[in-house]
């Protein structure tokens, strides 16, 4: 019997619009201990959840609780030690390295705390880069990249290099890049961690708009309560386990306050 397929069918029945489903997901690292023996560091322990397409989810937890590790697994940048992960209908464990690279390029947009822009490239070419990797011509890629920069209000900065942009502008370039292949899912690991309060709110308004208007599923790691309040659901980790998974009540209020 093909066990993963059966489990997948059961989860599908419970939540047919799930974009992410994880079941008993565990991740351990093995470190060199005394006497040459390796020591298991359990970083994610029996993680179970399902994310419906269009949700806006915040991940919180103390430093070292496993938030980035979880995002890396969900982003197919790292693999779990055990358990199951379905991205849409795909059992990620069955994908080849080429298929995983394609998933990362086309289905997921990544946004990081440090922006991770290529400093020798203009904003326009940073945004166009994932399209070039996907095999699209440079001219078409630049046209599409420009339309994304227009959407994020940065078209007049298209020819600037990252060091000629503010932190908030750099993050908007990074968000434009994350969106350029029209992913279903944005994974953002502390995207406002390097930004001041006002700029953080502007970035969160942008995520809010993308989620509401385009229906993109967003998962965001944050240490800030008011950033998490932009999300409609909060998952809290402690020592690698989920200790809270609940709807937030503040989203509407936050969005309205930030617009004033
Ligand atoms: N490649 C690795 N090898 C060994 N241990 C690791 C590795 N990556 C992470 N860890 C450990 O896993 C645990 C969780 O790390 P992770 O980066 O997921 O935490 P985090 O919740 O994102 O923390 P922060 O809020 O500081 O970013 C930490 O104890 C960390 O030291
Ligand atoms: Mg982290």
mmCIF file of C-alpha atoms and ligand atoms in Angstrom:
data_model
loop_
_atom_site.group_PDB
_atom_site.id
_atom_site.type_symbol
_atom_site.label_atom_id
_atom_site.label_comp_id
_atom_site.label_asym_id
_atom_site.label_seq_id
_atom_site.Cartn_x
_atom_site.Cartn_y
_atom_site.Cartn_z
ATOM 1 C CA UNK A 1 0.000 0.000 0.000
ATOM 2 C CA UNK A 2 1.240 3.453 -0.830
ATOM 3 C CA UNK A 3 0.977 5.054 2.612
ATOM 4 C CA UNK A 4 1.818 8.679 1.758
ATOM 5 C CA UNK A 5 -0.826 8.771 -0.999
ATOM 6 C CA UNK A 6 -3.446 7.451 1.401
ATOM 7 C CA UNK A 7 -2.509 10.033 4.032
ATOM 8 C CA UNK A 8 -2.573 12.708 1.361
ATOM 9 C CA UNK A 9 -6.089 11.690 0.330
ATOM 10 C CA UNK A 10 -7.238 11.889 3.943
ATOM 11 C CA UNK A 11 -5.844 15.384 4.353
ATOM 12 C CA UNK A 12 -7.285 16.439 0.994
ATOM 13 C CA UNK A 13 -10.726 15.407 2.166
ATOM 14 C CA UNK A 14 -10.301 17.546 5.296
ATOM 15 C CA UNK A 15 -8.982 20.595 3.463
ATOM 16 C CA UNK A 16 -9.228 20.405 -0.325
ATOM 17 C CA UNK A 17 -7.762 23.894 -0.810
ATOM 18 C CA UNK A 18 -4.648 23.279 1.308
ATOM 19 C CA UNK A 19 -1.550 24.750 -0.259
ATOM 20 C CA UNK A 20 0.690 23.379 2.506
ATOM 21 C CA UNK A 21 0.200 20.298 4.644
ATOM 22 C CA UNK A 22 2.766 18.989 7.057
ATOM 23 C CA UNK A 23 2.313 15.884 9.129
ATOM 24 C CA UNK A 24 4.561 14.765 11.985
ATOM 25 C CA UNK A 25 7.348 16.842 10.501
ATOM 26 C CA UNK A 26 10.637 16.586 12.383
ATOM 27 C CA UNK A 27 14.043 18.090 11.747
ATOM 28 C CA UNK A 28 17.182 17.213 13.662
ATOM 29 C CA UNK A 29 20.743 18.346 13.309
ATOM 30 C CA UNK A 30 23.590 16.100 14.403
ATOM 31 C CA UNK A 31 26.453 17.830 16.118
ATOM 32 C CA UNK A 32 29.841 16.496 17.169
ATOM 33 C CA UNK A 33 29.686 15.758 20.884
ATOM 34 C CA UNK A 34 32.235 14.594 23.427
ATOM 35 C CA UNK A 35 33.967 11.205 22.820
ATOM 36 C CA UNK A 36 33.473 11.641 19.062
ATOM 37 C CA UNK A 37 29.795 10.682 19.390
ATOM 38 C CA UNK A 38 27.248 12.721 17.485
ATOM 39 C CA UNK A 39 24.540 14.482 19.457
ATOM 40 C CA UNK A 40 21.020 14.901 18.061
ATOM 41 C CA UNK A 41 19.632 18.431 18.231
ATOM 42 C CA UNK A 42 15.855 18.184 17.698
ATOM 43 C CA UNK A 43 14.910 21.479 16.096
ATOM 44 C CA UNK A 44 11.386 20.672 14.808
ATOM 45 C CA UNK A 45 9.311 18.084 16.646
ATOM 46 C CA UNK A 46 6.042 16.597 15.363
ATOM 47 C CA UNK A 47 4.863 19.649 13.468
ATOM 48 C CA UNK A 48 1.334 19.305 12.069
ATOM 49 C CA UNK A 49 -0.653 21.933 10.230
ATOM 50 C CA UNK A 50 -2.431 22.716 7.032
ATOM 51 C CA UNK A 51 -2.470 26.121 5.333
ATOM 52 C CA UNK A 52 -5.365 26.995 3.067
ATOM 53 C CA UNK A 53 -4.702 28.871 -0.153
ATOM 54 C CA UNK A 54 -5.075 32.613 0.507
ATOM 55 C CA UNK A 55 -4.219 32.521 4.211
ATOM 56 C CA UNK A 56 -1.889 35.069 5.832
ATOM 57 C CA UNK A 57 0.016 33.310 8.597
ATOM 58 C CA UNK A 58 2.500 34.689 11.127
ATOM 59 C CA UNK A 59 5.094 32.414 12.734
ATOM 60 C CA UNK A 60 6.378 33.561 16.103
ATOM 61 C CA UNK A 61 8.601 32.144 18.834
ATOM 62 C CA UNK A 62 11.768 32.869 20.747
ATOM 63 C CA UNK A 63 15.154 32.894 19.066
ATOM 64 C CA UNK A 64 16.206 29.316 18.365
ATOM 65 C CA UNK A 65 12.650 27.930 18.490
ATOM 66 C CA UNK A 66 12.917 26.631 14.908
ATOM 67 C CA UNK A 67 11.131 29.325 12.856
ATOM 68 C CA UNK A 68 13.777 29.699 10.132
ATOM 69 C CA UNK A 69 14.310 25.947 10.010
ATOM 70 C CA UNK A 70 10.580 25.497 9.403
ATOM 71 C CA UNK A 71 10.585 28.166 6.679
ATOM 72 C CA UNK A 72 13.598 26.529 5.020
ATOM 73 C CA UNK A 73 11.812 23.173 4.947
ATOM 74 C CA UNK A 74 8.583 24.737 3.645
ATOM 75 C CA UNK A 75 10.619 26.585 1.008
ATOM 76 C CA UNK A 76 12.254 23.326 -0.135
ATOM 77 C CA UNK A 77 15.650 24.780 0.788
ATOM 78 C CA UNK A 78 16.104 22.023 3.370
ATOM 79 C CA UNK A 79 14.532 18.604 3.850
ATOM 80 C CA UNK A 80 12.843 17.242 6.962
ATOM 81 C CA UNK A 81 14.415 14.371 8.918
ATOM 82 C CA UNK A 82 11.039 12.611 9.069
ATOM 83 C CA UNK A 83 7.365 13.248 8.481
ATOM 84 C CA UNK A 84 5.517 14.424 5.396
ATOM 85 C CA UNK A 85 5.270 17.678 3.503
ATOM 86 C CA UNK A 86 2.801 18.276 0.680
ATOM 87 C CA UNK A 87 3.023 21.483 -1.308
ATOM 88 C CA UNK A 88 -0.313 21.609 -3.097
ATOM 89 C CA UNK A 89 -0.765 18.088 -4.424
ATOM 90 C CA UNK A 90 2.970 17.344 -4.483
ATOM 91 C CA UNK A 91 4.641 15.123 -1.913
ATOM 92 C CA UNK A 92 7.874 17.106 -1.712
ATOM 93 C CA UNK A 93 9.920 14.039 -0.686
ATOM 94 C CA UNK A 94 9.273 12.480 -4.098
ATOM 95 C CA UNK A 95 10.639 15.429 -6.106
ATOM 96 C CA UNK A 96 14.004 15.300 -7.862
ATOM 97 C CA UNK A 97 16.556 18.058 -7.316
ATOM 98 C CA UNK A 98 15.573 19.618 -10.658
ATOM 99 C CA UNK A 99 11.901 19.534 -9.716
ATOM 100 C CA UNK A 100 12.706 21.125 -6.346
ATOM 101 C CA UNK A 101 14.667 23.895 -8.064
ATOM 102 C CA UNK A 102 11.681 24.524 -10.335
ATOM 103 C CA UNK A 103 9.305 24.617 -7.331
ATOM 104 C CA UNK A 104 11.562 27.170 -5.609
ATOM 105 C CA UNK A 105 11.734 29.279 -8.756
ATOM 106 C CA UNK A 106 8.085 29.178 -9.852
ATOM 107 C CA UNK A 107 5.853 28.315 -6.916
ATOM 108 C CA UNK A 108 7.474 30.098 -3.981
ATOM 109 C CA UNK A 109 8.629 33.681 -3.516
ATOM 110 C CA UNK A 110 11.231 34.225 -0.780
ATOM 111 C CA UNK A 111 11.734 37.424 1.199
ATOM 112 C CA UNK A 112 14.524 37.658 3.776
ATOM 113 C CA UNK A 113 15.483 40.003 6.586
ATOM 114 C CA UNK A 114 18.680 41.052 4.776
ATOM 115 C CA UNK A 115 16.899 41.649 1.405
ATOM 116 C CA UNK A 116 19.460 39.383 -0.365
ATOM 117 C CA UNK A 117 19.682 41.555 -3.478
ATOM 118 C CA UNK A 118 22.584 41.208 -5.885
ATOM 119 C CA UNK A 119 24.504 44.428 -5.338
ATOM 120 C CA UNK A 120 26.107 44.611 -8.786
ATOM 121 C CA UNK A 121 22.697 44.554 -10.473
ATOM 122 C CA UNK A 122 20.102 47.295 -10.826
ATOM 123 C CA UNK A 123 16.754 46.967 -9.069
ATOM 124 C CA UNK A 124 15.227 46.065 -12.445
ATOM 125 C CA UNK A 125 17.691 43.265 -13.123
ATOM 126 C CA UNK A 126 17.371 41.920 -9.570
ATOM 127 C CA UNK A 127 13.627 41.595 -10.121
ATOM 128 C CA UNK A 128 14.103 40.118 -13.617
ATOM 129 C CA UNK A 129 16.663 37.502 -12.503
ATOM 130 C CA UNK A 130 14.216 34.679 -11.561
ATOM 131 C CA UNK A 131 12.570 35.040 -14.981
ATOM 132 C CA UNK A 132 15.915 34.617 -16.726
ATOM 133 C CA UNK A 133 16.540 31.441 -14.690
ATOM 134 C CA UNK A 134 13.090 30.284 -15.840
ATOM 135 C CA UNK A 135 14.216 30.704 -19.463
ATOM 136 C CA UNK A 136 12.360 33.904 -20.390
ATOM 137 C CA UNK A 137 14.034 36.365 -22.783
ATOM 138 C CA UNK A 138 15.811 39.370 -21.271
ATOM 139 C CA UNK A 139 13.473 41.846 -22.966
ATOM 140 C CA UNK A 140 10.302 40.118 -21.746
ATOM 141 C CA UNK A 141 11.849 39.638 -18.290
ATOM 142 C CA UNK A 142 12.666 43.344 -17.990
ATOM 143 C CA UNK A 143 9.149 44.311 -19.106
ATOM 144 C CA UNK A 144 7.591 42.069 -16.499
ATOM 145 C CA UNK A 145 10.079 43.228 -13.846
ATOM 146 C CA UNK A 146 9.169 46.850 -14.577
ATOM 147 C CA UNK A 147 5.472 46.132 -14.137
ATOM 148 C CA UNK A 148 6.244 44.607 -10.710
ATOM 149 C CA UNK A 149 8.299 47.662 -9.732
ATOM 150 C CA UNK A 150 5.325 49.818 -10.769
ATOM 151 C CA UNK A 151 3.039 47.755 -8.529
ATOM 152 C CA UNK A 152 5.356 48.214 -5.564
ATOM 153 C CA UNK A 153 5.810 51.934 -6.302
ATOM 154 C CA UNK A 154 9.468 51.713 -7.295
ATOM 155 C CA UNK A 155 9.445 52.190 -11.058
ATOM 156 C CA UNK A 156 11.390 55.457 -10.832
ATOM 157 C CA UNK A 157 14.157 53.570 -8.968
ATOM 158 C CA UNK A 158 14.487 50.771 -11.524
ATOM 159 C CA UNK A 159 18.016 51.701 -12.568
ATOM 160 C CA UNK A 160 19.286 52.185 -9.018
ATOM 161 C CA UNK A 161 21.637 49.678 -7.445
ATOM 162 C CA UNK A 162 20.773 48.304 -3.982
ATOM 163 C CA UNK A 163 23.262 50.618 -2.230
ATOM 164 C CA UNK A 164 21.405 53.589 -3.763
ATOM 165 C CA UNK A 165 18.135 52.540 -2.119
ATOM 166 C CA UNK A 166 16.776 52.804 1.428
ATOM 167 C CA UNK A 167 16.108 49.625 3.425
ATOM 168 C CA UNK A 168 12.379 49.842 2.747
ATOM 169 C CA UNK A 169 12.988 50.377 -0.964
ATOM 170 C CA UNK A 170 15.383 47.411 -1.058
ATOM 171 C CA UNK A 171 12.776 45.241 0.615
ATOM 172 C CA UNK A 172 10.164 46.346 -1.936
ATOM 173 C CA UNK A 173 12.597 45.335 -4.710
ATOM 174 C CA UNK A 174 13.014 41.976 -2.964
ATOM 175 C CA UNK A 175 9.219 41.589 -2.733
ATOM 176 C CA UNK A 176 8.891 42.486 -6.431
ATOM 177 C CA UNK A 177 11.486 39.804 -7.196
ATOM 178 C CA UNK A 178 9.596 37.301 -5.025
ATOM 179 C CA UNK A 179 6.416 38.024 -7.002
ATOM 180 C CA UNK A 180 7.854 38.081 -10.502
ATOM 181 C CA UNK A 181 7.133 34.425 -11.318
ATOM 182 C CA UNK A 182 3.580 34.722 -9.935
ATOM 183 C CA UNK A 183 4.095 32.268 -7.064
ATOM 184 C CA UNK A 184 1.160 30.928 -5.061
ATOM 185 C CA UNK A 185 3.124 31.313 -1.851
ATOM 186 C CA UNK A 186 5.351 33.958 -0.273
ATOM 187 C CA UNK A 187 7.670 32.875 2.549
ATOM 188 C CA UNK A 188 9.115 35.843 4.415
ATOM 189 C CA UNK A 189 11.617 35.314 7.257
ATOM 190 C CA UNK A 190 11.651 38.472 9.430
ATOM 191 C CA UNK A 191 11.144 40.766 6.398
ATOM 192 C CA UNK A 192 10.856 43.841 8.623
ATOM 193 C CA UNK A 193 13.681 42.866 10.983
ATOM 194 C CA UNK A 194 16.051 45.480 9.535
ATOM 195 C CA UNK A 195 13.466 48.237 9.074
ATOM 196 C CA UNK A 196 12.201 51.078 11.271
ATOM 197 C CA UNK A 197 8.621 51.040 12.535
ATOM 198 C CA UNK A 198 7.113 53.277 9.847
ATOM 199 C CA UNK A 199 8.833 51.422 7.007
ATOM 200 C CA UNK A 200 7.835 48.085 8.562
ATOM 201 C CA UNK A 201 4.204 49.155 8.466
ATOM 202 C CA UNK A 202 4.517 50.188 4.815
ATOM 203 C CA UNK A 203 5.963 46.778 3.957
ATOM 204 C CA UNK A 204 3.166 45.054 5.896
ATOM 205 C CA UNK A 205 0.575 47.113 4.021
ATOM 206 C CA UNK A 206 2.124 45.859 0.799
ATOM 207 C CA UNK A 207 1.861 42.227 1.983
ATOM 208 C CA UNK A 208 -1.706 42.918 3.139
ATOM 209 C CA UNK A 209 -2.635 44.283 -0.301
ATOM 210 C CA UNK A 210 -1.013 41.350 -2.116
ATOM 211 C CA UNK A 211 -2.873 38.914 0.102
ATOM 212 C CA UNK A 212 -6.242 40.643 -0.213
ATOM 213 C CA UNK A 213 -6.133 41.614 -3.884
ATOM 214 C CA UNK A 214 -4.141 38.768 -5.416
ATOM 215 C CA UNK A 215 -5.021 36.019 -2.945
ATOM 216 C CA UNK A 216 -1.368 35.071 -2.501
ATOM 217 C CA UNK A 217 -0.741 32.855 0.503
ATOM 218 C CA UNK A 218 1.737 34.551 2.840
ATOM 219 C CA UNK A 219 3.733 33.086 5.720
ATOM 220 C CA UNK A 220 5.807 35.555 7.666
ATOM 221 C CA UNK A 221 8.203 35.060 10.569
ATOM 222 C CA UNK A 222 8.323 37.917 13.031
ATOM 223 C CA UNK A 223 9.262 38.775 16.604
ATOM 224 C CA UNK A 224 6.897 41.776 16.646
ATOM 225 C CA UNK A 225 3.320 41.479 17.910
ATOM 226 C CA UNK A 226 2.077 44.337 15.740
ATOM 227 C CA UNK A 227 3.581 42.756 12.620
ATOM 228 C CA UNK A 228 1.973 39.410 13.501
ATOM 229 C CA UNK A 229 -1.332 41.237 13.951
ATOM 230 C CA UNK A 230 -1.401 41.840 10.176
ATOM 231 C CA UNK A 231 -1.840 38.101 9.702
ATOM 232 C CA UNK A 232 -5.117 36.251 10.056
ATOM 233 C CA UNK A 233 -3.530 33.272 11.826
ATOM 234 C CA UNK A 234 -0.684 32.884 14.280
ATOM 235 C CA UNK A 235 1.443 29.767 14.744
ATOM 236 C CA UNK A 236 3.749 29.963 17.754
ATOM 237 C CA UNK A 237 6.739 27.674 18.197
ATOM 238 C CA UNK A 238 8.556 26.834 21.396
ATOM 239 C CA UNK A 239 11.575 24.539 21.466
ATOM 240 C CA UNK A 240 10.641 23.105 18.081
ATOM 241 C CA UNK A 241 6.988 22.377 18.872
ATOM 242 C CA UNK A 242 3.800 24.246 17.995
ATOM 243 C CA UNK A 243 2.346 25.624 21.224
ATOM 244 C CA UNK A 244 -0.317 27.843 19.654
ATOM 245 C CA UNK A 245 -2.163 27.857 16.331
ATOM 246 C CA UNK A 246 -5.073 30.287 16.285
ATOM 247 C CA UNK A 247 -6.822 33.020 14.335
ATOM 248 C CA UNK A 248 -5.734 36.576 15.143
ATOM 249 C CA UNK A 249 -8.331 39.223 15.968
ATOM 250 C CA UNK A 250 -6.449 42.360 15.080
ATOM 251 C CA UNK A 251 -5.909 42.258 11.362
ATOM 252 C CA UNK A 252 -8.660 44.645 10.309
ATOM 253 C CA UNK A 253 -7.771 47.176 13.002
ATOM 254 C CA UNK A 254 -4.112 47.068 12.112
ATOM 255 C CA UNK A 255 -4.677 47.647 8.424
ATOM 256 C CA UNK A 256 -6.989 50.572 9.128
ATOM 257 C CA UNK A 257 -4.620 52.161 11.634
ATOM 258 C CA UNK A 258 -1.696 51.854 9.274
ATOM 259 C CA UNK A 259 -3.643 53.583 6.470
ATOM 260 C CA UNK A 260 -4.390 56.643 8.585
HETATM 261 N N1 LIG B 1 22.721 24.056 10.096
HETATM 262 C C1 LIG B 1 22.540 23.897 11.419
HETATM 263 N N2 LIG B 1 23.282 23.031 12.117
HETATM 264 C C2 LIG B 1 23.094 22.835 13.429
HETATM 265 N N3 LIG B 1 22.159 23.473 14.178
HETATM 266 C C3 LIG B 1 21.398 24.371 13.522
HETATM 267 C C4 LIG B 1 21.528 24.639 12.131
HETATM 268 N N4 LIG B 1 20.613 25.563 11.772
HETATM 269 C C5 LIG B 1 19.935 25.875 12.889
HETATM 270 N N5 LIG B 1 20.398 25.164 13.948
HETATM 271 C C6 LIG B 1 19.899 25.213 15.317
HETATM 272 O O1 LIG B 1 18.504 24.968 15.253
HETATM 273 C C7 LIG B 1 17.818 25.748 16.226
HETATM 274 C C8 LIG B 1 16.722 26.540 15.549
HETATM 275 O O2 LIG B 1 17.314 27.494 14.678
HETATM 276 P P1 LIG B 1 16.435 28.489 13.802
HETATM 277 O O3 LIG B 1 17.385 29.260 12.970
HETATM 278 O O4 LIG B 1 15.375 27.728 13.110
HETATM 279 O O5 LIG B 1 15.782 29.394 14.945
HETATM 280 P P2 LIG B 1 14.859 30.691 14.808
HETATM 281 O O6 LIG B 1 13.604 30.401 15.545
HETATM 282 O O7 LIG B 1 14.756 31.097 13.382
HETATM 283 O O8 LIG B 1 15.679 31.772 15.628
HETATM 284 P P3 LIG B 1 15.865 33.372 15.379
HETATM 285 O O9 LIG B 1 14.624 34.022 15.919
HETATM 286 O O10 LIG B 1 17.081 33.712 16.184
HETATM 287 O O11 LIG B 1 16.075 33.591 13.917
HETATM 288 C C9 LIG B 1 18.870 26.605 16.918
HETATM 289 O O12 LIG B 1 19.209 25.964 18.125
HETATM 290 C C10 LIG B 1 20.033 26.566 15.949
HETATM 291 O O13 LIG B 1 21.249 26.676 16.620
HETATM 292 MG MG1 LIG B 2 15.400 32.736 12.290
#
